[in-house]
Coordinates of C-alpha atoms and ligand atoms in Angstrom, one line a residue:
M739 CA 100.3 3.5 99.0
N740 CA 96.8 3.3 100.4
R741 CA 94.0 1.0 99.3
A742 CA 92.5 3.4 96.8
E743 CA 95.9 4.0 95.2
A744 CA 96.5 0.3 95.0
V745 CA 93.1 -0.2 93.2
S746 CA 93.8 2.6 90.8
Y747 CA 97.2 1.1 90.0
L748 CA 95.8 -2.4 89.4
L749 CA 93.0 -1.1 87.1
R750 CA 95.0 1.5 85.3
D751 CA 94.6 -0.3 81.9
Q752 CA 91.1 -1.7 82.5
P753 CA 87.6 -0.6 81.3
K754 CA 86.0 2.0 83.6
D755 CA 82.5 1.6 82.2
P756 CA 80.3 -1.5 82.7
K757 CA 80.3 -3.9 79.8
R758 CA 77.2 -5.7 80.8
D759 CA 74.1 -5.3 83.0
E760 CA 75.4 -7.4 85.8
G761 CA 78.5 -9.3 87.0
V762 CA 78.1 -12.6 88.9
Y763 CA 80.9 -14.5 90.6
F764 CA 81.1 -17.5 93.0
A765 CA 84.0 -17.8 95.5
P766 CA 84.5 -20.7 97.8
A767 CA 85.1 -20.2 101.5
N768 CA 88.5 -21.3 102.7
I769 CA 89.9 -22.7 105.9
A770 CA 93.5 -22.0 106.8
L771 CA 95.6 -25.0 107.7
C772 CA 98.5 -22.6 108.4
K773 CA 97.0 -19.4 109.6
Y774 CA 97.3 -15.7 108.8
W775 CA 97.6 -13.9 112.1
G776 CA 99.2 -10.4 112.1
K777 CA 99.5 -7.6 109.5
R778 CA 102.7 -5.9 108.6
N779 CA 100.5 -3.3 106.9
S780 CA 96.9 -3.0 108.2
E781 CA 95.8 -0.5 105.4
L782 CA 96.7 -3.0 102.7
N783 CA 96.1 -6.2 104.7
L784 CA 99.6 -7.4 104.2
P785 CA 100.6 -10.3 106.4
Y786 CA 103.8 -10.9 108.2
N787 CA 103.8 -14.5 107.0
S788 CA 102.5 -16.7 104.2
S789 CA 99.5 -18.9 105.0
L790 CA 97.9 -21.9 103.3
S791 CA 94.3 -22.9 103.1
I792 CA 91.9 -25.5 101.7
S793 CA 88.7 -24.3 99.9
L794 CA 85.3 -25.6 100.9
Q795 CA 84.1 -26.7 97.5
Q796 CA 80.5 -25.6 97.1
Y797 CA 80.3 -23.6 100.3
G798 CA 81.0 -19.9 99.8
A799 CA 79.5 -16.7 98.4
K800 CA 77.8 -15.9 95.1
T801 CA 77.5 -12.3 94.4
M802 CA 75.6 -10.4 91.7
I803 CA 76.4 -6.8 91.2
R804 CA 74.6 -4.2 89.1
P805 CA 74.6 -0.4 88.7
H806 CA 72.0 1.1 91.0
A807 CA 70.4 4.4 90.1
D808 CA 70.1 5.8 93.6
R809 CA 72.2 7.9 96.0
F810 CA 73.1 4.8 98.1
N811 CA 74.2 1.3 97.4
R812 CA 71.6 -1.4 98.0
I813 CA 73.0 -4.4 99.7
R814 CA 71.2 -7.7 100.1
L815 CA 72.4 -10.8 101.9
N816 CA 70.6 -14.0 101.4
G817 CA 67.6 -12.2 100.0
Q818 CA 67.3 -9.6 102.8
V819 CA 68.1 -6.0 102.4
V820 CA 70.9 -5.0 104.8
D821 CA 70.6 -1.7 106.6
N822 CA 73.3 0.7 105.3
E823 CA 74.2 1.6 109.0
T824 CA 75.4 -1.9 109.8
S825 CA 79.1 -2.6 109.9
F826 CA 78.5 -5.3 107.2
A827 CA 77.1 -2.8 104.8
Q828 CA 79.6 -0.1 105.7
K829 CA 82.5 -2.5 104.9
I830 CA 81.1 -3.2 101.5
T831 CA 80.3 0.5 100.8
A832 CA 83.9 1.4 101.9
Y833 CA 85.2 -1.3 99.6
L834 CA 83.1 -0.2 96.6
A835 CA 84.3 3.4 97.2
L836 CA 87.8 2.2 96.3
F837 CA 86.6 1.8 92.8
N838 CA 85.6 5.4 92.3
M839 CA 87.6 5.7 89.1
C840 CA 84.8 3.7 87.5
S841 CA 81.7 5.4 86.1
V842 CA 79.2 3.7 88.3
T843 CA 78.6 5.6 91.6
N844 CA 76.2 3.2 93.4
Y845 CA 75.6 -0.5 93.1
S846 CA 73.0 -3.1 94.0
V847 CA 74.9 -6.0 95.5
D848 CA 73.1 -9.3 96.1
T849 CA 75.1 -12.0 97.9
E850 CA 74.1 -15.5 98.8
I851 CA 76.3 -17.0 101.4
N852 CA 75.7 -20.6 102.4
I853 CA 77.8 -20.7 105.5
P854 CA 77.1 -18.7 108.7
V855 CA 78.3 -15.1 108.5
G856 CA 80.8 -13.6 110.9
A857 CA 81.3 -16.7 113.0
G858 CA 84.8 -17.6 112.0
L859 CA 83.7 -19.6 109.0
A860 CA 85.5 -17.5 106.5
S861 CA 82.5 -15.6 105.3
S862 CA 84.4 -12.4 104.8
A863 CA 87.0 -14.2 102.7
C864 CA 84.5 -15.6 100.2
G865 CA 82.4 -12.5 100.5
F866 CA 85.1 -10.1 99.4
A867 CA 86.5 -12.5 96.8
A868 CA 83.0 -12.9 95.2
L869 CA 82.6 -9.1 95.3
A870 CA 85.9 -8.4 93.6
G871 CA 85.2 -11.2 91.0
A872 CA 81.7 -9.8 90.3
L873 CA 83.0 -6.3 89.7
G874 CA 85.6 -7.8 87.3
R875 CA 82.7 -9.5 85.4
L876 CA 80.6 -6.4 85.3
Y877 CA 83.4 -4.3 83.8
D878 CA 84.9 -7.1 81.8
W879 CA 88.4 -6.6 83.4
E880 CA 91.0 -8.8 81.9
L881 CA 93.0 -9.5 85.0
P882 CA 95.0 -12.5 86.0
K883 CA 93.6 -14.2 89.0
S884 CA 96.6 -13.1 91.0
T885 CA 95.5 -9.5 90.5
L886 CA 91.9 -10.4 91.5
S887 CA 93.4 -12.0 94.6
I888 CA 95.1 -8.7 95.4
L889 CA 91.8 -6.8 94.9
G890 CA 90.1 -9.3 97.3
R891 CA 92.9 -9.0 99.8
L892 CA 92.2 -5.2 100.0
G893 CA 88.7 -6.1 101.3
S894 CA 89.8 -8.9 103.7
G895 CA 93.2 -10.6 103.9
S896 CA 92.0 -14.1 103.7
A897 CA 90.0 -13.3 100.6
S898 CA 93.2 -13.5 98.7
R899 CA 93.0 -17.3 99.0
S900 CA 89.3 -17.6 98.0
F901 CA 89.8 -17.4 94.2
W902 CA 90.6 -21.1 93.7
H903 CA 89.5 -24.5 94.8
G904 CA 91.8 -27.0 96.6
F905 CA 94.9 -25.9 98.4
V906 CA 96.0 -22.3 98.1
E907 CA 99.0 -20.5 99.5
W908 CA 98.9 -16.8 100.2
Q909 CA 102.4 -15.7 99.6
A910 CA 103.2 -12.9 102.0
G911 CA 105.4 -11.0 99.6
E912 CA 108.0 -8.5 100.5
S913 CA 107.2 -5.3 98.7
A914 CA 105.7 -2.3 100.6
D915 CA 102.9 -1.9 98.0
G916 CA 101.8 -5.5 98.3
M917 CA 101.9 -6.2 94.6
D918 CA 103.7 -9.5 95.3
S919 CA 101.2 -10.6 98.1
F920 CA 98.5 -12.8 96.5
G921 CA 97.2 -16.3 96.4
I922 CA 98.8 -19.1 94.4
P923 CA 96.9 -22.4 94.0
L924 CA 98.8 -25.7 94.6
T925 CA 98.2 -28.3 91.9
H926 CA 98.0 -31.2 94.3
L927 CA 94.7 -33.0 94.6
W928 CA 93.8 -35.1 97.6
P929 CA 90.4 -36.7 96.9
E930 CA 90.3 -38.7 100.2
L931 CA 90.6 -35.6 102.4
R932 CA 87.5 -34.5 104.3
I933 CA 86.7 -31.4 106.3
G934 CA 83.9 -31.6 108.9
L935 CA 82.3 -28.5 110.2
L936 CA 81.4 -28.7 113.9
I937 CA 79.2 -25.7 114.5
F938 CA 78.4 -24.7 118.0
N939 CA 77.5 -21.1 117.5
T940 CA 76.7 -19.0 114.5
L941 CA 76.4 -15.7 116.2
A942 CA 78.7 -12.9 115.0
K943 CA 82.0 -12.8 116.9
P944 CA 82.4 -10.4 119.8
V945 CA 85.9 -9.2 118.6
S946 CA 86.7 -8.9 114.9
S947 CA 89.7 -10.7 113.4
R948 CA 91.2 -7.3 112.5
E949 CA 91.0 -6.1 116.1
A950 CA 92.1 -9.4 117.6
M951 CA 95.2 -9.6 115.2
A952 CA 96.2 -6.0 116.1
L953 CA 95.9 -6.7 119.8
T954 CA 97.8 -9.9 119.6
V955 CA 100.7 -8.3 117.7
A956 CA 100.8 -5.3 120.0
T957 CA 100.5 -7.0 123.4
S958 CA 101.3 -10.7 123.4
P959 CA 104.8 -11.2 124.7
F960 CA 105.0 -14.4 122.6
Y961 CA 104.1 -13.0 119.2
S962 CA 107.8 -12.7 118.3
L963 CA 107.8 -16.6 118.3
W964 CA 105.0 -16.8 115.7
P965 CA 106.8 -16.0 112.4
A966 CA 109.4 -18.7 112.8
K967 CA 106.8 -21.2 113.9
Q968 CA 104.5 -20.2 111.0
N969 CA 107.3 -20.6 108.4
A970 CA 108.3 -24.0 109.8
D971 CA 104.6 -25.2 109.8
L972 CA 104.1 -24.0 106.2
V973 CA 107.1 -26.1 105.1
R974 CA 105.8 -29.2 106.9
I975 CA 102.3 -28.7 105.5
K976 CA 103.4 -28.3 101.9
E977 CA 105.6 -31.4 102.3
A978 CA 102.7 -33.3 103.8
I979 CA 100.5 -32.3 100.9
A980 CA 103.1 -33.3 98.3
T981 CA 103.5 -36.7 99.9
H982 CA 99.9 -37.3 101.1
N983 CA 101.1 -37.7 104.6
F984 CA 97.8 -37.1 106.4
N985 CA 99.1 -37.2 110.0
Q986 CA 101.8 -34.7 109.3
L987 CA 99.3 -32.4 107.6
A988 CA 96.7 -32.5 110.2
E989 CA 98.9 -32.6 113.3
T990 CA 100.7 -29.5 112.0
A991 CA 97.5 -27.7 111.2
E992 CA 96.0 -28.5 114.7
H993 CA 99.2 -27.3 116.4
N994 CA 99.3 -24.2 114.3
A995 CA 95.7 -23.3 115.3
L996 CA 96.3 -24.0 119.0
T997 CA 99.4 -21.8 118.9
M998 CA 97.4 -19.0 117.3
H999 CA 94.8 -19.2 120.0
A1000 CA 97.5 -19.5 122.7
L1001 CA 98.9 -16.2 121.5
M1002 CA 95.5 -14.6 121.7
L1003 CA 95.1 -15.8 125.3
T1004 CA 98.3 -14.0 126.1
A1005 CA 97.2 -10.7 124.7
T1006 CA 96.1 -7.9 127.0
P1007 CA 93.1 -7.9 127.4
P1008 CA 93.0 -11.7 126.5
I1009 CA 91.0 -12.8 123.5
L1010 CA 89.1 -16.1 123.9
Y1011 CA 86.9 -17.3 120.9
S1012 CA 86.3 -20.7 122.4
L1013 CA 83.1 -21.7 124.2
P1014 CA 82.8 -24.6 126.6
E1015 CA 81.5 -26.7 123.7
T1016 CA 84.7 -25.9 121.7
L1017 CA 86.8 -27.4 124.5
Q1018 CA 84.5 -30.4 124.8
G1019 CA 84.9 -30.9 121.0
M1020 CA 88.7 -30.7 121.2
K1021 CA 88.7 -33.3 124.0
E1022 CA 86.5 -35.6 122.0
V1023 CA 88.9 -35.3 119.0
W1024 CA 91.8 -36.2 121.2
H1025 CA 89.8 -39.1 122.7
C1026 CA 89.1 -40.3 119.1
R1027 CA 92.8 -40.3 118.4
Q1028 CA 93.6 -42.3 121.5
R1029 CA 91.1 -44.8 120.2
G1030 CA 93.0 -45.0 116.9
V1031 CA 90.8 -42.7 114.7
P1032 CA 93.1 -40.2 112.9
V1033 CA 91.0 -37.0 113.3
Y1034 CA 92.3 -33.6 114.0
F1035 CA 90.8 -30.1 114.3
T1036 CA 91.6 -26.5 113.3
Q1037 CA 89.9 -23.4 114.8
D1038 CA 89.6 -19.9 113.4
A1039 CA 88.4 -16.6 114.9
G1040 CA 85.3 -18.1 116.3
P1041 CA 84.1 -21.0 118.6
N1042 CA 83.5 -23.6 115.8
L1043 CA 85.9 -26.4 115.0
K1044 CA 86.7 -27.8 111.6
L1045 CA 87.7 -31.4 111.7
L1046 CA 90.3 -33.0 109.3
F1047 CA 90.1 -36.6 108.5
L1048 CA 90.2 -39.1 105.6
A1049 CA 87.2 -40.6 103.8
K1050 CA 87.9 -44.1 105.2
D1051 CA 87.4 -42.8 108.7
L1052 CA 84.1 -41.1 108.1
P1053 CA 81.9 -43.7 109.9
A1054 CA 84.1 -43.6 113.0
V1055 CA 84.2 -39.8 113.0
L1056 CA 80.4 -39.5 112.5
A1057 CA 79.9 -41.9 115.4
S1058 CA 81.6 -39.4 117.7
F1059 CA 80.2 -36.3 115.9
P1060 CA 76.8 -37.1 114.5
S1061 CA 76.0 -33.5 113.7
L1062 CA 79.1 -33.0 111.5
Q1063 CA 78.6 -31.2 108.2
V1064 CA 81.1 -33.1 105.9
I1065 CA 82.8 -31.5 102.9
A1066 CA 84.8 -33.3 100.2
P1067 CA 87.0 -30.5 99.0
F1068 CA 88.2 -32.3 95.9
E1069 CA 85.0 -34.1 94.8
G1070 CA 84.6 -33.9 91.1
R1071 CA 87.8 -32.0 90.5
D1072 CA 90.7 -32.9 88.4
V1073 CA 92.3 -29.4 88.7
A1074 CA 92.2 -26.7 91.3
Ligands
2P0_2183 C1 93.1 -17.2 108.4 N1 91.8 -15.8 109.9 O1 94.2 -17.5 108.0 C2 93.0 -16.5 109.8 C3 93.0 -17.5 110.9 C4 91.1 -16.2 111.1 C5 91.9 -17.1 111.9 O2 92.1 -14.6 108.1 O3 91.3 -8.1 108.9 O4 88.8 -11.7 107.9 O5 89.9 -8.8 107.0 O6 92.4 -9.2 106.9 O7 91.0 -12.3 106.7 C6 90.2 -14.0 109.4 O8 90.6 -12.6 109.2 O9 90.9 -10.5 108.5 C7 91.4 -14.8 109.1 P1 91.2 -9.0 107.7 P2 90.3 -11.8 107.9 O10 92.1 -17.6 107.8

């Protein structure tokens, strides 16, 4: 099954004509505590392993989509028209082409993303989730969120986790067509949890996650160790969430991220997303811990760090990281 066949199958009983003038959808960005790194099927973005994330509350993508009476799509990001030749526009155009069983041939897509794009801050996750959700609203599809999650995954793997707030597990699934590979929200709330964005660089990354994953799987002699490590970490993280054991959660998440980056360093050619500032930031986190402040980090496919800590430690964490952008992922929520 290819991506277009998967979309046709999922939309087989759904309206193919727009039911309103526009569709609007917001999807939060998400940060993986237990990472997705390696595809068993790169056409369908099917992972080898399940992963687990925390959504970033009000940070994410809001997309409005409308039929566009022209020969091309018109794509705007944060109010600016994006040249159709850019890889950003081409990815969106290729994704929209998967929906060619629908009556609209071209769209106007307006996306507002309030986190840096392409810098390892999960912009493609929330971007594709918002796009799939906005299409669903335009056509009035009556789809369970698990199906929307599959549609998002076909744009970008981590988008499967961006349809909910709070903790979300992306269950890897086993079937070849990926119909059992989608996000599932965890019901646990953890109001004291804080995420701090430590942003060093917002430039687009030199190597895409897709390329980096493929290179790691194909060339790192240590990749074979990853699935067992990942499965064990997932169990520890879920247990930590269920029991509100912060140190277990954050220690496991930090080690999971460091292992993922260690695998990348052992690829040929090596992949290094960190900058000198990233390493300085890691050392500062470790110094904080030596001084008794329970703060940990995670790092994605970019140089920026995301700190994990509890609300009670905010003053101590800010003293070491004054520029930190702090997110309370559960603020104002009683359900995910
Ligand atoms: C994650 N990352 O679990 C991992 C950790 C980055 C590091 O998923 O090729 O944009 O579109 O499926 O989802 C980023 O990769 O990759 C990612 P594709 P995606 O969040």
